[in-house]
Coordinates of C-alpha atoms and ligand atoms in Angstrom, one line a residue:
M9 CA 156.4 101.7 103.2
S10 CA 155.8 101.2 107.0
A11 CA 158.6 100.9 109.6
A12 CA 158.4 97.1 109.3
G13 CA 159.1 97.3 105.6
V14 CA 155.5 96.4 104.6
V15 CA 154.0 98.4 101.7
K16 CA 151.0 100.3 103.0
A17 CA 148.1 100.1 100.6
I18 CA 146.3 103.3 99.6
T19 CA 142.9 103.7 101.2
P20 CA 139.6 105.4 100.2
P21 CA 140.3 108.3 102.7
N22 CA 143.8 108.8 101.1
I23 CA 142.1 109.2 97.7
R24 CA 139.4 111.5 99.1
A25 CA 142.2 113.7 100.6
R26 CA 143.7 114.1 97.1
K27 CA 141.0 116.6 96.0
G28 CA 142.7 119.5 94.2
S29 CA 146.1 118.0 94.8
T30 CA 148.3 115.7 92.7
P31 CA 146.3 113.8 90.0
V32 CA 145.1 110.4 90.9
V33 CA 146.4 107.8 88.5
C34 CA 143.9 104.9 87.7
L35 CA 143.8 102.0 85.3
T36 CA 141.7 98.9 85.0
A37 CA 143.1 95.4 85.5
Y38 CA 141.4 92.0 85.1
T39 CA 144.3 89.5 85.7
T40 CA 147.2 88.9 88.1
P41 CA 150.0 89.7 85.5
V42 CA 148.4 93.0 84.5
A43 CA 147.8 93.9 88.2
R44 CA 151.5 93.4 88.8
L45 CA 152.3 95.7 85.9
V46 CA 150.0 98.5 87.0
D47 CA 150.2 98.4 90.8
G48 CA 153.4 100.3 91.2
H49 CA 152.3 103.2 89.0
C50 CA 148.6 103.6 89.9
D51 CA 146.8 104.9 92.9
I52 CA 143.6 103.0 92.1
V53 CA 143.3 99.7 90.2
L54 CA 139.7 99.1 89.0
V55 CA 138.3 95.7 88.1
G56 CA 135.8 97.3 85.8
D57 CA 132.8 95.4 84.3
S58 CA 134.4 96.4 81.0
V59 CA 136.0 93.0 81.5
G60 CA 132.9 91.5 79.9
M61 CA 133.6 93.3 76.6
V62 CA 137.4 93.3 76.7
L63 CA 138.1 89.8 77.9
H64 CA 134.9 87.8 77.4
G65 CA 133.7 89.2 74.0
L66 CA 130.3 90.3 75.3
P67 CA 128.5 93.0 73.2
S68 CA 128.0 95.2 76.3
T69 CA 128.6 95.1 80.1
L70 CA 125.0 94.0 80.8
G71 CA 125.9 90.2 80.8
V72 CA 128.6 90.5 83.4
T73 CA 127.8 88.7 86.6
L74 CA 128.8 89.1 90.2
D75 CA 130.7 85.7 90.0
M76 CA 132.7 87.0 87.0
M77 CA 133.6 90.1 88.9
I78 CA 134.7 88.1 92.0
M79 CA 136.8 85.7 89.9
H80 CA 138.7 88.6 88.2
A81 CA 139.0 90.7 91.4
K82 CA 140.6 87.7 93.2
A83 CA 143.1 87.4 90.4
V84 CA 143.9 91.1 90.5
R85 CA 144.2 91.2 94.3
R86 CA 147.0 88.5 94.1
G87 CA 149.0 90.9 91.9
M88 CA 148.6 94.0 94.1
E89 CA 150.4 95.5 97.1
R90 CA 150.1 99.2 97.0
A91 CA 147.2 100.6 94.9
L92 CA 143.6 100.8 96.1
L93 CA 141.6 98.0 94.6
V94 CA 138.1 99.0 93.6
V95 CA 135.6 96.5 92.0
D96 CA 132.6 97.3 89.8
M97 CA 129.2 96.1 91.0
P98 CA 127.7 94.6 87.8
F99 CA 124.3 95.4 86.3
G100 CA 121.5 93.9 88.3
S101 CA 123.5 93.4 91.5
Y102 CA 122.6 96.6 93.4
E103 CA 119.6 98.3 91.8
E104 CA 116.8 96.2 93.3
S105 CA 117.0 97.2 97.0
L106 CA 119.3 98.7 99.6
E107 CA 119.6 95.2 101.1
Q108 CA 120.5 93.6 97.8
A109 CA 123.2 96.3 97.3
F110 CA 124.7 95.7 100.7
R111 CA 124.6 91.9 100.5
N112 CA 126.4 91.8 97.1
S113 CA 128.9 94.5 98.0
A114 CA 129.7 92.8 101.2
R115 CA 130.2 89.5 99.4
L116 CA 132.5 91.2 96.9
M117 CA 134.6 92.8 99.6
A118 CA 134.8 89.6 101.8
E119 CA 135.6 87.2 98.9
T120 CA 138.1 89.4 97.0
G121 CA 139.8 91.7 99.6
C122 CA 138.9 94.8 97.7
A123 CA 138.6 98.0 99.7
A124 CA 135.8 99.7 97.8
V125 CA 133.1 99.1 95.2
K126 CA 132.0 101.2 92.2
L127 CA 128.4 101.8 91.4
E128 CA 127.0 103.5 88.2
G129 CA 124.3 106.2 88.5
G130 CA 123.8 109.7 90.0
A131 CA 120.9 111.0 92.0
T132 CA 119.0 107.8 91.7
T133 CA 121.9 105.8 93.2
A134 CA 122.6 108.3 96.0
E135 CA 120.4 106.6 98.6
T136 CA 122.3 103.3 98.0
I137 CA 125.6 105.1 98.3
R138 CA 124.5 106.6 101.6
F139 CA 123.3 103.1 102.9
L140 CA 126.5 101.3 101.9
T141 CA 129.0 103.9 103.2
A142 CA 127.1 104.1 106.6
R143 CA 127.6 100.3 106.8
G144 CA 131.4 100.1 106.1
I145 CA 131.4 99.9 102.3
P146 CA 133.4 102.8 100.6
V147 CA 131.8 103.7 97.3
M148 CA 133.3 105.2 94.1
A149 CA 130.5 106.7 92.1
H150 CA 130.2 106.9 88.3
V151 CA 128.2 109.5 86.4
G152 CA 127.9 110.9 82.9
L153 CA 127.9 108.0 80.4
T154 CA 127.1 105.0 82.5
P155 CA 127.5 102.0 80.2
Q156 CA 125.1 99.8 82.1
A157 CA 122.4 102.3 81.0
V158 CA 123.3 102.0 77.3
N159 CA 119.8 101.0 76.3
V160 CA 118.3 104.0 78.1
F161 CA 120.7 106.3 76.4
G162 CA 120.3 104.6 73.0
G163 CA 124.1 104.2 72.6
Y164 CA 127.4 105.3 74.0
R165 CA 126.9 109.1 73.5
V166 CA 128.4 112.1 75.2
Q167 CA 126.2 113.0 78.2
G168 CA 125.5 116.5 79.5
R169 CA 125.5 118.6 76.4
G170 CA 123.6 121.9 76.5
E171 CA 120.7 121.9 78.9
D172 CA 121.4 118.3 79.9
A173 CA 124.5 119.6 81.7
E174 CA 122.5 120.5 84.8
R175 CA 121.4 116.8 85.1
I176 CA 125.0 115.5 85.2
W177 CA 126.0 118.3 87.6
R178 CA 123.2 117.4 90.0
D179 CA 124.2 113.7 89.7
A180 CA 127.8 114.5 90.7
L181 CA 126.7 116.7 93.6
A182 CA 124.2 114.0 94.8
V183 CA 126.8 111.2 94.9
S184 CA 129.3 113.4 96.7
E185 CA 126.7 114.4 99.3
A186 CA 125.7 110.8 99.7
G187 CA 129.3 109.9 100.8
A188 CA 131.1 108.6 97.7
F189 CA 134.9 109.1 98.2
S190 CA 135.4 109.9 94.5
V191 CA 133.4 109.9 91.3
V192 CA 134.2 108.8 87.7
L193 CA 133.0 111.3 85.1
E194 CA 132.7 109.5 81.8
K195 CA 132.2 111.0 78.4
V196 CA 131.0 114.5 79.4
P197 CA 131.9 117.8 77.7
E198 CA 135.2 119.2 78.9
P199 CA 133.8 122.5 80.3
L200 CA 131.2 120.6 82.4
A201 CA 133.8 118.2 83.8
R202 CA 135.9 121.2 84.7
R203 CA 133.0 122.9 86.4
I204 CA 132.0 119.8 88.4
T205 CA 135.6 119.3 89.5
E206 CA 135.7 122.9 90.8
E207 CA 132.4 122.7 92.5
I208 CA 132.1 119.3 94.3
P209 CA 134.3 118.4 97.3
I210 CA 135.3 114.9 96.2
P211 CA 138.0 113.9 93.6
T212 CA 136.6 113.6 90.0
I213 CA 138.2 110.8 87.9
G214 CA 137.9 111.6 84.2
I215 CA 137.5 109.3 81.3
G216 CA 136.6 111.3 78.2
A217 CA 136.2 114.3 80.5
S218 CA 138.9 116.9 81.2
A219 CA 142.6 117.2 82.2
A220 CA 141.3 119.5 85.0
C221 CA 139.8 116.4 86.7
D222 CA 141.4 115.3 90.0
G223 CA 142.5 112.1 88.3
Q224 CA 142.2 110.0 85.1
I225 CA 141.3 106.4 84.3
L226 CA 141.6 104.3 81.1
V227 CA 140.8 100.7 80.3
V228 CA 144.3 99.2 80.3
D229 CA 143.7 97.1 77.2
D230 CA 142.6 100.3 75.3
M231 CA 145.8 102.2 76.2
L232 CA 148.0 99.2 75.4
G233 CA 146.3 98.7 72.0
L234 CA 145.1 95.2 72.9
F235 CA 141.3 95.9 72.4
G236 CA 140.5 96.6 68.8
D237 CA 136.7 96.2 68.6
F238 CA 136.3 100.0 68.7
R239 CA 138.4 102.9 69.6
P240 CA 136.8 105.8 71.5
K241 CA 138.1 109.3 70.9
F242 CA 139.1 109.6 74.5
V243 CA 141.6 106.7 74.4
K244 CA 145.3 107.5 74.0
R245 CA 147.1 104.5 72.7
Y246 CA 150.5 104.4 74.3
V247 CA 151.6 101.3 72.4
E248 CA 150.1 98.9 69.8
L249 CA 150.5 95.6 71.6
G250 CA 147.9 94.0 69.4
E251 CA 150.0 94.6 66.3
V252 CA 153.2 93.5 68.1
A253 CA 151.4 90.2 69.2
S254 CA 150.0 89.6 65.8
A255 CA 153.4 89.9 64.1
A256 CA 154.9 87.5 66.7
I257 CA 152.1 84.9 66.2
E258 CA 152.6 85.2 62.4
A259 CA 156.4 84.6 62.8
Y260 CA 155.7 81.6 65.0
A261 CA 153.3 80.1 62.5
C262 CA 155.9 80.5 59.7
D263 CA 158.6 78.9 61.9
V264 CA 156.4 75.9 62.6
K265 CA 155.5 75.5 58.9
E266 CA 159.2 75.8 57.8
R267 CA 160.4 73.5 60.7
R268 CA 162.6 76.3 62.1
F269 CA 160.9 75.8 65.5
P270 CA 161.7 74.1 67.7
A271 CA 165.4 74.7 67.2
A272 CA 168.3 72.8 69.0
E273 CA 168.1 75.0 72.1
H274 CA 164.4 74.2 72.6
V275 CA 164.7 70.4 72.6
F276 CA 166.1 67.8 75.0
G277 CA 168.8 65.2 74.5
D278 CA 168.7 61.6 75.5
E279 CA 171.0 62.0 78.6
P280 CA 170.7 64.7 81.3
K281 CA 173.6 67.1 81.1
A282 CA 176.4 66.2 83.6
I283 CA 176.3 68.4 86.7
K284 CA 179.5 70.4 86.8
G285 CA 181.6 70.8 90.0
Ligands
LIG2 O1 134.2 99.2 83.6 C1 135.1 100.0 83.5 O2 136.2 99.7 83.1 C2 134.9 101.4 83.9 C3 135.9 102.4 83.7 C4 136.1 102.7 82.2 C5 135.7 103.7 84.4 O3 133.9 101.6 84.5

């Protein structure tokens, strides 16, 4: 809170400075009401392209467009005061050229008010990260299992087992040297995530990685039990909201069929009630 009583939002340099310090708390959000719920508890709120699978029923994140990301990011921005808002660049919006990456990232920032973007990819994305950060666009990187590359990996497998560990380690080092202010490590073996966290100078944000990471992120619908299509091992369900909602909807349907709803308190009389006093 500033002297004028205005809440000061967390910035990318604030997150960068958290290396080796208190864990960075991150969750996704895609809507204003959820943004309002998570903002006070999180350092980073990510509008992830997981929105395509979680809210739009897409089979992967590959069908998510820049316009979809902008629409959800605007909604999330309206619900936020304190956390750093980071928005995913969707598949196909940054890989073609440095200019394409800048044009689309700048549009995302200008139209949504987000303070940073997230790009998937390691060493091959480093040049883009360097180009964007040099031009005023803070970048959060994402290595390990990068879901936009699902077809290259042949599924959502753990990345960096055995000899493949060096590839992920080099990816993490490359994005950090390119100027990313933090890096998501997704679905990599725990010892590798721990080693990367010890050896690179920027905060690592784990998802299916290690408690030793500098922070953690989960998809909010996963941890609330609202997304049931599949349940990755790395998700901890803090509540089963899907089951709670399903029971409530069943109770409503019964009430309607039995004419128990609407009850007297839900309907209106002929005359407005007299105003007292
Ligand atoms: O799209 C997403 O939600 C993500 C997080 C899981 C890191 O990239």
